[in-house]
Every structure is written in C-alpha cells, then in structure tokens.
Amino acid sequence: MFAGSPVRSMWAQLRSGRRIEFSGRMWALIVGFLIGFVILIEVVARLNHLRGPLDMLITDLVGRPQIGEIKIAGMLLALVCMPSRLRLPVAGAAVGLELVWNIQRLIVGNAPTVGNGILFALIGTAAFAGWRLRGSEQAGTLKAVGLGLLLIVMGRVGDVWLVLSSRANPNVFDEYVELADRALGSPSWAIGSVVNGTPWLTEVLSKVYVYLPVAAAVIAFFQLRNSARDGFPRHHIVRTFLLIGLIGPLIYFLFPVVGPTYAFGHELAGAGWQDVWPLQLPVIGDPTALYYNQGVARNCMPSLHTAWAMCIFLHGWRGPLVSKAFGAFWLVCTTGATLGFGFHYAIDVLAGAIFTLTLESALTRPELGWSRHRLAVIAFGSAAFSGLLLSTRYLAVQMSDSGVVGGLALIATVLAVAAAFLTIEMHPGRDQTPADGLPAEPGAIGRKARELAAAARSLAGEASAAVTREVKKAGSSKL
C-alpha cells in the first residue's frame, strides 16, 4: 500500500514521456531500496569472507581511502548540481579538509591521497542543507549531494562485485574470445605493441583510462549546471552512467573473461597460460573454458570502460562544440587504452558499444514515450548483444577461420545498432508531427536521418557484396 500509488504514478509519467516528479514517499522508497541493496551486498561479501562496500566506505571516511578519482568525480557532480552560492564554500571546505588530512600523512611519513575531505564535505553539506536550508534550495542541495555520494557508493559496490565475479567463476572463456577476435585482426596485439613501445602514449592513455568518472562529471557540467535553478533535464548522463554500472557487471557472471594481458601476458606473474601478449598470438587448439587465478576480476565482456566512454561521447555530442570534441577524444583514447594495455579484446569493445547504444535507446528522447518503435529498437539491440556473446562462445573457431567475412559481420552489427539508435535520437518529435496525421515536411533533422539511412543501406549493400565475393572465393579455392 505504501508504494503502490507512487509507483503507478511514476509508471504513468514514464509511459507518457513527461518529466518525472517524485513525491516524498517515492524518494523515501528509492533511498530505502538503495540502502537495502548496499546492505545486501555487504552481507554477501561477508559470507564470502570479503570486505563489503560499507566496510570500504568507512575506511574511505576515516582511514586511508583508495580510488580517489571516483571521489573527485562525485564531488564535481555534486558541485555542478547544487545551488551556485554553495559551490565555492563546499569546494573550499573539501580542499581544506584534504590538506589537513594529507599534511598529517606527510608528517608521519605516509604518501598523500584523496578522499577523506571530499566525503566529510559532502556529508557536512547534506547536514547543513537539512538544518539551515529550506524549500527548493534545500531539495536541490540534497539531490546534488545524493548524486555525488551515489556515484561513490556504487563505485564501492562495483569493487565488491568484481571480486565476487572471480569467486563465482574459476574458469574463463578467454580462449574463445581470443580466437573469435582474430576475425577483426586481433587489434589488442597490434595496438598493444604500439602503446608498449611509446612511453608518452602510455602516459596519456593511462590517465584517460583512470579518470573516466571525472570525464563523465565534465559532461554533466554541460547538462546539469543549471539544474538547481531549472530542475534536472528529462535525460542526462548520470542516469545512463549509473545504469551501465548497475546492469553491466551482471554479464560478468554469465561470460567470464579476464583479458589478453592476464590470460596471455605477464600482468599477473604465474597466472597466464602463455606469456605472448603483445608480441605474438597464442597457440590455441580446440578452445575450452580453463581455470584461471581467482585474484583477477572477470570484467571484460562487455568492456564497461568502452560503454561508459560511449556514454560520454553520446551525451557530449548533444552539447556545444567543446563538449563534442571532448567526448570524441575520450572515446578514442579509452578504446586505445582498453586494447593497448591488454585489458580487453576488440569483441569486448564492440559489445560495450552495443550495450550503451541499447540502453540509450531506452532512455533518450523521453518525450517520445514508449512507442512500439522504441521497444523494437531495444529488442534489436538486445538480440545483437546476445548474438555477439553466443557467437563468440559457440562459433569462435568458425569466426577465426572466416577472415574478413566475420570481421565485416561484427562491424556491420554495431553499425546496424547505431543506425537503429539514431532513428530514435533524431526523431522529429511529437511537437513536430502534424495533428491531421499527414507527413511533416522534412527539416534539418529529417534530412540528416534520411541521409544516414541511405548511407546505412549503401554500407549494408557493400558488406553484402564483400561477403558474397569472399564466399565465392572460398568455394573456388576448394575445387
């Protein structure tokens, strides 16, 4: 009874495409659900003799925090979303607290780090808002702090989830993925050789890889900087970013993969099967799921770093020129880092792109509502993602032997999902559809959509012709 009416109201708003306005009861339900979820993960971790997210957060608060990048991102996100008059005092308090903590560390001979001051500043801001602020300013401040803390808390939940993935899956599918990846030319080996031999490129890509949450906060600035005054937009990067982190790790339990540098390299001494990455491809006969050292997370399929970078790119493309350039730069560099450091295979990267495009198909343009077309695009993206995983697992040898045919099929799948996503993203909108049901005159967006559709048809035709040529060539070589 408590949640029935708010949930029904929210569902009605979702279906209509209207801005969702949560009641106090609905907010209480959401906060209660999140707290219950974190406690559940804590219990599961303790049962498996692991540190849980609450334990880690307590250490981050009063001990020596780790992974400071996500805490910086959480603070930036909170600053962007809170009322403008509070931004400088909160930022100053966080910097001051960080200085106090790190001066103490330097005095006793420990290395500095980041996290304590940020967490205390966010918690203190929430307490101040509940005590002294009122009305919309109080609500805006609490929402801003809540978003920042949510990013930090879910980061710790993700850390535990990764360790659980290694406990649940002693065997991994890396042999299948490596073989299937040869249809794309094994890019991780090629790019890895370049990155490993170029120190400055290694430095740049490592910073891009680590500071991905901060990059998301940068795009959030363009989208949410006026949210305290005007309210949150119907769709923004934080929703997609958190949803990727919530759903993506579930796949790790279904398709465990550790990555080239772990399975075929020397990232973890004594754990790899063949120490050949990135100099030469491993020798694999009939692929099988092999035991791997339990200390490494099975977090490759899909590549969530690529999924998040694709999210940054898509949302950045909706902003000004500097936002577009920033998003494109981050996507290119993140892809180079995931492959160049041997953390992922190319198929992981393609799966991450499809994953984000499918989620964005469900979230983008909420004013259009839940039409049959949107549901069809989501179903198509889900089928493409599932088909990619199943093909990798059960057709790895055939994909390896297919050469350019298999590579074209994989790339064409991603392009097809991207084209389907654009049919929603570039839809003219309800307000541009004539009331009498007659077709509207094509505007700039309509023309772009038609041009993209024509380009997609042309690309599909070229791919089909290439496949036909390769099949004929293969058939003639057998005679």
GROMACS .gro file of C-alpha atoms in nm:
model
  479
    1MET     CA    1   0.000   0.000   0.000
    2PHE     CA    2   0.284   0.233   0.087
    3ALA     CA    3   0.446   0.223  -0.258
    4GLY     CA    4   0.158   0.131  -0.486
    5SER     CA    5   0.029   0.478  -0.569
    6PRO     CA    6   0.372   0.645  -0.618
    7VAL     CA    7   0.491   0.359  -0.838
    8ARG     CA    8   0.177   0.372  -1.052
    9SER     CA    9   0.215   0.749  -1.087
   10MET     CA   10   0.580   0.717  -1.189
   11TRP     CA   11   0.497   0.447  -1.446
   12ALA     CA   12   0.226   0.667  -1.596
   13GLN     CA   13   0.477   0.952  -1.629
   14LEU     CA   14   0.733   0.720  -1.788
   15ARG     CA   15   0.488   0.598  -2.049
   16SER     CA   16   0.373   0.949  -2.135
   17GLY     CA   17   0.726   1.086  -2.164
   18ARG     CA   18   0.655   1.365  -1.914
   19ARG     CA   19   0.919   1.482  -1.670
   20ILE     CA   20   0.915   1.252  -1.367
   21GLU     CA   21   0.837   1.435  -1.045
   22PHE     CA   22   0.891   1.208  -0.745
   23SER     CA   23   0.682   1.254  -0.434
   24GLY     CA   24   0.835   1.244  -0.087
   25ARG     CA   25   0.711   0.885  -0.045
   26MET     CA   26   0.870   0.784  -0.374
   27TRP     CA   27   1.204   0.938  -0.276
   28ALA     CA   28   1.186   0.752   0.057
   29LEU     CA   29   1.120   0.428  -0.132
   30ILE     CA   30   1.417   0.485  -0.367
   31VAL     CA   31   1.657   0.571  -0.084
   32GLY     CA   32   1.535   0.271   0.116
   33PHE     CA   33   1.586   0.041  -0.182
   34LEU     CA   34   1.941   0.166  -0.239
   35ILE     CA   35   2.032   0.127   0.129
   36GLY     CA   36   1.886  -0.223   0.129
   37PHE     CA   37   2.082  -0.313  -0.185
   38VAL     CA   38   2.412  -0.195  -0.035
   39ILE     CA   39   2.343  -0.386   0.288
   40LEU     CA   40   2.264  -0.699   0.082
   41ILE     CA   41   2.598  -0.674  -0.100
   42GLU     CA   42   2.769  -0.621   0.237
   43VAL     CA   43   2.612  -0.941   0.373
   44VAL     CA   44   2.704  -1.141   0.061
   45ALA     CA   45   3.063  -1.013   0.082
   46ARG     CA   46   3.092  -1.106   0.450
   47LEU     CA   47   2.957  -1.455   0.379
   48ASN     CA   48   3.234  -1.493   0.120
   49HIS     CA   49   3.496  -1.360   0.365
   50LEU     CA   50   3.542  -1.036   0.170
   51ARG     CA   51   3.535  -0.671   0.265
   52GLY     CA   52   3.195  -0.524   0.186
   53PRO     CA   53   3.113  -0.178   0.046
   54LEU     CA   54   3.019  -0.037   0.388
   55ASP     CA   55   3.348  -0.154   0.534
   56MET     CA   56   3.536   0.009   0.245
   57LEU     CA   57   3.338   0.334   0.279
   58ILE     CA   58   3.420   0.357   0.649
   59THR     CA   59   3.788   0.322   0.561
   60ASP     CA   60   3.749   0.590   0.293
   61LEU     CA   61   3.593   0.819   0.553
   62VAL     CA   62   3.831   0.785   0.847
   63GLY     CA   63   4.120   0.571   0.719
   64ARG     CA   64   4.329   0.573   0.403
   65PRO     CA   65   4.091   0.600   0.106
   66GLN     CA   66   4.154   0.438  -0.232
   67ILE     CA   67   4.044   0.513  -0.590
   68GLY     CA   68   4.039   0.889  -0.538
   69GLU     CA   69   3.934   0.955  -0.898
   70ILE     CA   70   3.575   0.844  -0.841
   71LYS     CA   71   3.555   1.057  -0.526
   72ILE     CA   72   3.675   1.360  -0.722
   73ALA     CA   73   3.407   1.282  -0.982
   74GLY     CA   74   3.142   1.256  -0.709
   75MET     CA   75   3.242   1.593  -0.566
   76LEU     CA   76   3.242   1.757  -0.910
   77LEU     CA   77   2.899   1.613  -0.986
   78ALA     CA   78   2.762   1.744  -0.655
   79LEU     CA   79   2.913   2.090  -0.715
   80VAL     CA   80   2.764   2.107  -1.064
   81CYS     CA   81   2.413   2.022  -0.941
   82MET     CA   82   2.394   2.227  -0.619
   83PRO     CA   83   2.287   2.595  -0.594
   84SER     CA   84   2.559   2.825  -0.725
   85ARG     CA   85   2.605   3.017  -0.399
   86LEU     CA   86   2.711   2.697  -0.222
   87ARG     CA   87   2.964   2.574  -0.476
   88LEU     CA   88   3.265   2.781  -0.366
   89PRO     CA   89   3.218   2.722   0.011
   90VAL     CA   90   3.171   2.345  -0.037
   91ALA     CA   91   3.468   2.317  -0.273
   92GLY     CA   92   3.680   2.523  -0.031
   93ALA     CA   93   3.579   2.303   0.261
   94ALA     CA   94   3.670   1.987   0.067
   95VAL     CA   95   4.010   2.124  -0.035
   96GLY     CA   96   4.082   2.244   0.318
   97LEU     CA   97   3.994   1.909   0.473
   98GLU     CA   98   4.205   1.725   0.216
   99LEU     CA   99   4.502   1.948   0.301
  100VAL     CA  100   4.463   1.882   0.674
  101TRP     CA  101   4.448   1.505   0.623
  102ASN     CA  102   4.743   1.494   0.387
  103ILE     CA  103   4.966   1.725   0.592
  104GLN     CA  104   4.916   1.479   0.877
  105ARG     CA  105   5.010   1.192   0.643
  106LEU     CA  106   5.326   1.368   0.528
  107ILE     CA  107   5.427   1.440   0.890
  108VAL     CA  108   5.416   1.070   0.979
  109GLY     CA  109   5.586   0.970   0.652
  110ASN     CA  110   5.290   0.837   0.452
  111ALA     CA  111   5.210   0.920   0.090
  112PRO     CA  112   4.921   1.164   0.029
  113THR     CA  113   4.589   1.051  -0.117
  114VAL     CA  114   4.240   1.188  -0.183
  115GLY     CA  115   3.902   1.103  -0.036
  116ASN     CA  116   3.855   1.185   0.333
  117GLY     CA  117   3.796   1.556   0.285
  118ILE     CA  118   3.558   1.502  -0.004
  119LEU     CA  119   3.341   1.258   0.190
  120PHE     CA  120   3.328   1.477   0.501
  121ALA     CA  121   3.246   1.783   0.288
  122LEU     CA  122   2.958   1.603   0.115
  123ILE     CA  123   2.816   1.464   0.439
  124GLY     CA  124   2.854   1.803   0.608
  125THR     CA  125   2.677   1.975   0.317
  126ALA     CA  126   2.385   1.735   0.349
  127ALA     CA  127   2.362   1.804   0.723
  128PHE     CA  128   2.378   2.180   0.663
  129ALA     CA  129   2.102   2.159   0.400
  130GLY     CA  130   1.874   1.968   0.636
  131TRP     CA  131   1.944   2.211   0.921
  132ARG     CA  132   1.955   2.557   0.763
  133LEU     CA  133   1.817   2.546   0.409
  134ARG     CA  134   1.452   2.539   0.310
  135GLY     CA  135   1.235   2.487   0.004
  136SER     CA  136   1.379   2.437  -0.343
  137GLU     CA  137   1.731   2.528  -0.228
  138GLN     CA  138   1.725   2.252   0.031
  139ALA     CA  139   1.584   1.999  -0.216
  140GLY     CA  140   1.839   2.094  -0.483
  141THR     CA  141   2.131   2.067  -0.242
  142LEU     CA  142   2.021   1.730  -0.106
  143LYS     CA  143   1.973   1.594  -0.458
  144ALA     CA  144   2.319   1.719  -0.561
  145VAL     CA  145   2.490   1.565  -0.259
  146GLY     CA  146   2.288   1.247  -0.307
  147LEU     CA  147   2.407   1.211  -0.667
  148GLY     CA  148   2.769   1.265  -0.568
  149LEU     CA  149   2.752   1.014  -0.284
  150LEU     CA  150   2.560   0.767  -0.501
  151LEU     CA  151   2.843   0.765  -0.756
  152ILE     CA  152   3.096   0.699  -0.479
  153VAL     CA  153   2.888   0.430  -0.306
  154MET     CA  154   2.810   0.246  -0.629
  155GLY     CA  155   3.180   0.254  -0.711
  156ARG     CA  156   3.249   0.063  -0.390
  157VAL     CA  157   2.965  -0.179  -0.463
  158GLY     CA  158   3.123  -0.237  -0.803
  159ASP     CA  159   3.459  -0.315  -0.641
  160VAL     CA  160   3.300  -0.591  -0.433
  161TRP     CA  161   3.103  -0.715  -0.734
  162LEU     CA  162   3.423  -0.761  -0.933
  163VAL     CA  163   3.580  -0.974  -0.661
  164LEU     CA  164   3.263  -1.181  -0.637
  165SER     CA  165   3.281  -1.243  -1.013
  166SER     CA  166   3.621  -1.409  -0.966
  167ARG     CA  167   3.494  -1.624  -0.679
  168ALA     CA  168   3.190  -1.737  -0.876
  169ASN     CA  169   3.378  -1.825  -1.198
  170PRO     CA  170   3.701  -2.024  -1.156
  171ASN     CA  171   3.707  -2.090  -1.534
  172VAL     CA  172   3.718  -1.822  -1.803
  173PHE     CA  173   3.633  -1.801  -2.175
  174ASP     CA  174   3.944  -1.617  -2.294
  175GLU     CA  175   4.041  -1.883  -2.548
  176TYR     CA  176   3.703  -1.847  -2.719
  177VAL     CA  177   3.724  -1.468  -2.728
  178GLU     CA  178   4.084  -1.462  -2.850
  179LEU     CA  179   4.002  -1.695  -3.138
  180ALA     CA  180   3.687  -1.503  -3.235
  181ASP     CA  181   3.883  -1.177  -3.213
  182ARG     CA  182   4.105  -1.290  -3.498
  183ALA     CA  183   3.818  -1.213  -3.733
  184LEU     CA  184   3.889  -0.847  -3.650
  185GLY     CA  185   4.265  -0.885  -3.687
  186SER     CA  186   4.343  -0.919  -3.311
  187PRO     CA  187   4.364  -0.539  -3.252
  188SER     CA  188   4.475  -0.576  -2.890
  189TRP     CA  189   4.801  -0.733  -3.007
  190ALA     CA  190   4.861  -0.470  -3.277
  191ILE     CA  191   4.769  -0.167  -3.063
  192GLY     CA  192   4.940  -0.316  -2.758
  193SER     CA  193   5.269  -0.333  -2.947
  194VAL     CA  194   5.243   0.036  -3.037
  195VAL     CA  195   5.137   0.154  -2.691
  196ASN     CA  196   5.402  -0.051  -2.510
  197GLY     CA  197   5.671   0.098  -2.733
  198THR     CA  198   5.556   0.461  -2.693
  199PRO     CA  199   5.606   0.598  -2.338
  200TRP     CA  200   5.423   0.929  -2.389
  201LEU     CA  201   5.122   0.750  -2.538
  202THR     CA  202   5.120   0.508  -2.247
  203GLU     CA  203   5.112   0.803  -2.003
  204VAL     CA  204   4.826   0.981  -2.182
  205LEU     CA  205   4.612   0.670  -2.222
  206SER     CA  206   4.665   0.562  -1.862
  207LYS     CA  207   4.536   0.899  -1.737
  208VAL     CA  208   4.234   0.882  -1.968
  209TYR     CA  209   4.157   0.529  -1.852
  210VAL     CA  210   4.178   0.612  -1.480
  211TYR     CA  211   3.996   0.946  -1.488
  212LEU     CA  212   3.691   0.827  -1.680
  213PRO     CA  213   3.447   0.916  -1.394
  214VAL     CA  214   3.589   1.269  -1.390
  215ALA     CA  215   3.524   1.294  -1.766
  216ALA     CA  216   3.161   1.198  -1.703
  217ALA     CA  217   3.140   1.480  -1.447
  218VAL     CA  218   3.273   1.721  -1.711
  219ILE     CA  219   2.990   1.629  -1.949
  220ALA     CA  220   2.746   1.650  -1.656
  221PHE     CA  221   2.858   2.013  -1.614
  222PHE     CA  222   2.723   2.100  -1.959
  223GLN     CA  223   2.394   1.923  -1.889
  224LEU     CA  224   2.328   1.990  -1.520
  225ARG     CA  225   2.495   2.320  -1.431
  226ASN     CA  226   2.155   2.494  -1.408
  227SER     CA  227   1.966   2.201  -1.253
  228ALA     CA  228   1.938   2.366  -0.908
  229ARG     CA  229   1.751   2.658  -1.069
  230ASP     CA  230   1.565   2.495  -1.359
  231GLY     CA  231   1.533   2.134  -1.240
  232PHE     CA  232   1.700   1.828  -1.386
  233PRO     CA  233   1.655   1.766  -1.760
  234ARG     CA  234   1.449   1.469  -1.869
  235HIS     CA  235   1.759   1.279  -1.975
  236HIS     CA  236   2.120   1.328  -1.867
  237ILE     CA  237   2.447   1.138  -1.848
  238VAL     CA  238   2.420   1.038  -1.482
  239ARG     CA  239   2.121   0.812  -1.546
  240THR     CA  240   2.294   0.620  -1.824
  241PHE     CA  241   2.626   0.612  -1.641
  242LEU     CA  242   2.477   0.456  -1.328
  243LEU     CA  243   2.256   0.216  -1.524
  244ILE     CA  244   2.559   0.085  -1.713
  245GLY     CA  245   2.732   0.019  -1.383
  246LEU     CA  246   2.423  -0.150  -1.241
  247ILE     CA  247   2.343  -0.387  -1.530
  248GLY     CA  248   2.681  -0.443  -1.697
  249PRO     CA  249   2.853  -0.637  -1.414
  250LEU     CA  250   2.576  -0.897  -1.422
  251ILE     CA  251   2.715  -1.016  -1.757
  252TYR     CA  252   3.050  -1.094  -1.592
  253PHE     CA  253   2.888  -1.386  -1.413
  254LEU     CA  254   2.747  -1.522  -1.741
  255PHE     CA  255   3.052  -1.465  -1.962
  256PRO     CA  256   3.372  -1.461  -1.751
  257VAL     CA  257   3.678  -1.321  -1.931
  258VAL     CA  258   3.998  -1.171  -1.781
  259GLY     CA  259   4.165  -1.011  -2.087
  260PRO     CA  260   4.474  -1.062  -2.306
  261THR     CA  261   4.739  -0.926  -2.069
  262TYR     CA  262   4.621  -1.155  -1.788
  263ALA     CA  263   4.543  -1.471  -1.985
  264PHE     CA  264   4.823  -1.444  -2.243
  265GLY     CA  265   5.064  -1.193  -2.090
  266HIS     CA  266   5.261  -1.128  -1.773
  267GLU     CA  267   5.039  -0.878  -1.590
  268LEU     CA  268   4.998  -1.129  -1.306
  269ALA     CA  269   5.308  -1.340  -1.255
  270GLY     CA  270   5.246  -1.712  -1.291
  271ALA     CA  271   4.878  -1.677  -1.376
  272GLY     CA  272   4.886  -1.654  -1.757
  273TRP     CA  273   4.866  -1.965  -1.971
  274GLN     CA  274   5.107  -1.834  -2.238
  275ASP     CA  275   5.326  -1.527  -2.194
  276VAL     CA  276   5.299  -1.397  -2.552
  277TRP     CA  277   5.097  -1.073  -2.542
  278PRO     CA  278   5.153  -0.842  -2.729
  279LEU     CA  279   5.440  -0.995  -2.928
  280GLN     CA  280   5.265  -1.290  -3.091
  281LEU     CA  281   4.930  -1.465  -3.093
  282PRO     CA  282   4.888  -1.765  -2.863
  283VAL     CA  283   4.863  -2.118  -2.997
  284ILE     CA  284   4.511  -2.247  -2.934
  285GLY     CA  285   4.369  -2.579  -3.050
  286ASP     CA  286   4.013  -2.657  -2.953
  287PRO     CA  287   3.909  -2.368  -2.726
  288THR     CA  288   3.780  -2.450  -2.380
  289ALA     CA  289   3.697  -2.278  -2.052
  290LEU     CA  290   4.017  -2.301  -1.846
  291TYR     CA  291   4.088  -2.239  -1.479
  292TYR     CA  292   4.239  -1.902  -1.401
  293ASN     CA  293   4.386  -1.746  -1.088
  294GLN     CA  294   4.099  -1.633  -0.867
  295GLY     CA  295   4.252  -1.295  -0.786
  296VAL     CA  296   4.153  -1.132  -1.116
  297ALA     CA  297   3.804  -0.995  -1.184
  298ARG     CA  298   3.613  -1.141  -1.480
  299ASN     CA  299   3.530  -0.790  -1.601
  300CYS     CA  300   3.595  -0.794  -1.975
  301MET     CA  301   3.272  -0.886  -2.150
  302PRO     CA  302   3.139  -0.631  -2.219
  303SER     CA  303   3.402  -0.361  -2.182
  304LEU     CA  304   3.227  -0.121  -1.942
  305HIS     CA  305   3.509   0.130  -1.984
  306THR     CA  306   3.413   0.144  -2.351
  307ALA     CA  307   3.044   0.150  -2.259
  308TRP     CA  308   3.098   0.449  -2.029
  309ALA     CA  309   3.320   0.623  -2.285
  310MET     CA  310   3.047   0.572  -2.547
  311CYS     CA  311   2.804   0.725  -2.298
  312ILE     CA  312   3.035   1.026  -2.259
  313PHE     CA  313   3.058   1.057  -2.638
  314LEU     CA  314   2.682   1.038  -2.698
  315HIS     CA  315   2.595   1.290  -2.428
  316GLY     CA  316   2.885   1.512  -2.523
  317TRP     CA  317   2.758   1.519  -2.880
  318ARG     CA  318   2.434   1.677  -2.758
  319GLY     CA  319   2.624   1.977  -2.619
  320PRO     CA  320   2.838   2.258  -2.762
  321LEU     CA  321   3.143   2.209  -2.983
  322VAL     CA  322   3.385   2.176  -2.691
  323SER     CA  323   3.163   1.905  -2.542
  324LYS     CA  324   3.152   1.720  -2.873
  325ALA     CA  325   3.531   1.733  -2.910
  326PHE     CA  326   3.585   1.625  -2.550
  327GLY     CA  327   3.351   1.326  -2.584
  328ALA     CA  328   3.509   1.212  -2.911
  329PHE     CA  329   3.860   1.245  -2.766
  330TRP     CA  330   3.766   1.042  -2.458
  331LEU     CA  331   3.603   0.765  -2.661
  332VAL     CA  332   3.902   0.728  -2.896
  333CYS     CA  333   4.158   0.735  -2.614
  334THR     CA  334   3.959   0.496  -2.394
  335THR     CA  335   3.928   0.248  -2.679
  336GLY     CA  336   4.303   0.277  -2.739
  337ALA     CA  337   4.372   0.224  -2.368
  338THR     CA  338   4.147  -0.080  -2.325
  339LEU     CA  339   4.312  -0.251  -2.623
  340GLY     CA  340   4.662  -0.108  -2.587
  341PHE     CA  341   4.701  -0.213  -2.223
  342GLY     CA  342   4.563  -0.559  -2.299
  343PHE     CA  343   4.268  -0.522  -2.065
  344HIS     CA  344   4.015  -0.611  -2.336
  345TYR     CA  345   3.973  -0.786  -2.669
  346ALA     CA  346   3.818  -0.598  -2.962
  347ILE     CA  347   3.496  -0.800  -2.932
  348ASP     CA  348   3.463  -0.674  -2.573
  349VAL     CA  349   3.483  -0.319  -2.707
  350LEU     CA  350   3.216  -0.383  -2.972
  351ALA     CA  351   2.993  -0.546  -2.709
  352GLY     CA  352   3.037  -0.240  -2.485
  353ALA     CA  353   2.933  -0.007  -2.767
  354ILE     CA  354   2.621  -0.214  -2.844
  355PHE     CA  355   2.539  -0.228  -2.473
  356THR     CA  356   2.539   0.151  -2.436
  357LEU     CA  357   2.353   0.214  -2.761
  358THR     CA  358   2.079  -0.024  -2.647
  359LEU     CA  359   2.047   0.140  -2.305
  360GLU     CA  360   2.045   0.485  -2.462
  361SER     CA  361   1.770   0.371  -2.698
  362ALA     CA  362   1.558   0.310  -2.390
  363LEU     CA  363   1.647   0.639  -2.218
  364THR     CA  364   1.694   0.903  -2.489
  365ARG     CA  365   1.417   1.135  -2.607
  366PRO     CA  366   1.176   1.051  -2.320
  367GLU     CA  367   0.922   1.296  -2.462
  368LEU     CA  368   0.854   1.041  -2.736
  369GLY     CA  369   0.719   0.792  -2.481
  370TRP     CA  370   0.738   0.413  -2.502
  371SER     CA  371   0.636   0.353  -2.861
  372ARG     CA  372   0.646   0.022  -3.046
  373HIS     CA  373   0.937   0.158  -3.246
  374ARG     CA  374   1.142   0.224  -2.933
  375LEU     CA  375   1.066  -0.123  -2.799
  376ALA     CA  376   1.165  -0.275  -3.133
  377VAL     CA  377   1.500  -0.092  -3.129
  378ILE     CA  378   1.567  -0.209  -2.773
  379ALA     CA  379   1.479  -0.566  -2.869
  380PHE     CA  380   1.707  -0.545  -3.174
  381GLY     CA  381   1.999  -0.413  -2.965
  382SER     CA  382   1.943  -0.681  -2.702
  383ALA     CA  383   1.934  -0.952  -2.969
  384ALA     CA  384   2.253  -0.816  -3.130
  385PHE     CA  385   2.430  -0.814  -2.794
  386SER     CA  386   2.315  -1.167  -2.708
  387GLY     CA  387   2.405  -1.289  -3.056
  388LEU     CA  388   2.756  -1.145  -3.023
  389LEU     CA  389   2.813  -1.331  -2.696
  390LEU     CA  390   2.665  -1.658  -2.822
  391SER     CA  391   2.864  -1.643  -3.146
  392THR     CA  392   3.184  -1.579  -2.955
  393ARG     CA  393   3.118  -1.874  -2.726
  394TYR     CA  394   2.994  -2.131  -2.978
  395LEU     CA  395   3.133  -2.016  -3.316
  396ALA     CA  396   3.480  -1.898  -3.213
  397VAL     CA  397   3.665  -2.138  -3.445
  398GLN     CA  398   3.441  -2.053  -3.740
  399MET     CA  399   3.483  -1.681  -3.673
  400SER     CA  400   3.860  -1.722  -3.658
  401ASP     CA  401   3.861  -1.905  -3.993
  402SER     CA  402   3.619  -1.662  -4.159
  403GLY     CA  403   3.874  -1.384  -4.204
  404VAL     CA  404   3.729  -1.061  -4.338
  405VAL     CA  405   3.378  -1.205  -4.357
  406GLY     CA  406   3.349  -1.245  -3.983
  407GLY     CA  407   3.507  -0.907  -3.917
  408LEU     CA  408   3.266  -0.732  -4.152
  409ALA     CA  409   2.972  -0.909  -3.991
  410LEU     CA  410   3.078  -0.792  -3.644
  411ILE     CA  411   3.131  -0.433  -3.752
  412ALA     CA  412   2.807  -0.431  -3.951
  413THR     CA  413   2.621  -0.544  -3.639
  414VAL     CA  414   2.748  -0.247  -3.440
  415LEU     CA  415   2.666  -0.007  -3.725
  416ALA     CA  416   2.316  -0.152  -3.754
  417VAL     CA  417   2.251  -0.098  -3.382
  418ALA     CA  418   2.390   0.257  -3.409
  419ALA     CA  419   2.161   0.327  -3.705
  420ALA     CA  420   1.862   0.193  -3.511
  421PHE     CA  421   1.952   0.415  -3.215
  422LEU     CA  422   1.967   0.720  -3.444
  423THR     CA  423   1.612   0.659  -3.559
  424ILE     CA  424   1.507   0.745  -3.203
  425GLU     CA  425   1.771   1.007  -3.127
  426MET     CA  426   1.695   1.202  -3.446
  427HIS     CA  427   1.319   1.157  -3.445
  428PRO     CA  428   1.147   1.490  -3.527
  429GLY     CA  429   0.939   1.470  -3.208
  430ARG     CA  430   0.574   1.482  -3.124
  431ASP     CA  431   0.555   1.859  -3.136
  432GLN     CA  432   0.671   1.850  -3.500
  433THR     CA  433   0.417   1.590  -3.612
  434PRO     CA  434   0.106   1.743  -3.780
  435ALA     CA  435  -0.220   1.694  -3.592
  436ASP     CA  436  -0.402   1.568  -3.902
  437GLY     CA  437  -0.163   1.276  -3.937
  438LEU     CA  438  -0.013   1.392  -4.268
  439PRO     CA  439   0.362   1.352  -4.306
  440ALA     CA  440   0.561   1.654  -4.193
  441GLU     CA  441   0.796   1.844  -4.418
  442PRO     CA  442   1.145   1.713  -4.360
  443GLY     CA  443   1.353   1.961  -4.160
  444ALA     CA  444   1.725   1.951  -4.095
  445ILE     CA  445   1.694   1.656  -3.861
  446GLY     CA  446   1.470   1.471  -4.102
  447ARG     CA  447   1.713   1.524  -4.388
  448LYS     CA  448   2.001   1.402  -4.173
  449ALA     CA  449   1.804   1.095  -4.075
  450ARG     CA  450   1.730   1.017  -4.441
  451GLU     CA  451   2.093   1.070  -4.535
  452LEU     CA  452   2.205   0.839  -4.256
  453ALA     CA  453   1.952   0.577  -4.361
  454ALA     CA  454   2.076   0.596  -4.721
  455ALA     CA  455   2.436   0.566  -4.603
  456ALA     CA  456   2.343   0.265  -4.388
  457ARG     CA  457   2.173   0.098  -4.686
  458SER     CA  458   2.477   0.165  -4.903
  459LEU     CA  459   2.711   0.024  -4.637
  460ALA     CA  460   2.494  -0.283  -4.596
  461GLY     CA  461   2.500  -0.336  -4.971
  462GLU     CA  462   2.877  -0.309  -4.983
  463ALA     CA  463   2.912  -0.551  -4.690
  464SER     CA  464   2.678  -0.798  -4.856
  465ALA     CA  465   2.873  -0.777  -5.182
  466ALA     CA  466   3.201  -0.831  -4.995
  467VAL     CA  467   3.059  -1.134  -4.815
  468THR     CA  468   2.937  -1.279  -5.147
  469ARG     CA  469   3.279  -1.231  -5.304
  470GLU     CA  470   3.455  -1.399  -5.013
  471VAL     CA  471   3.213  -1.692  -5.019
  472LYS     CA  472   3.266  -1.740  -5.394
  473LYS     CA  473   3.642  -1.711  -5.345
  474ALA     CA  474   3.634  -1.970  -5.066
  475GLY     CA  475   3.422  -2.201  -5.280
  476SER     CA  476   3.655  -2.174  -5.579
  477SER     CA  477   3.960  -2.246  -5.365
  478LYS     CA  478   3.818  -2.582  -5.264
  479LEU     CA  479   3.788  -2.706  -5.626
   0.00000   0.00000   0.00000
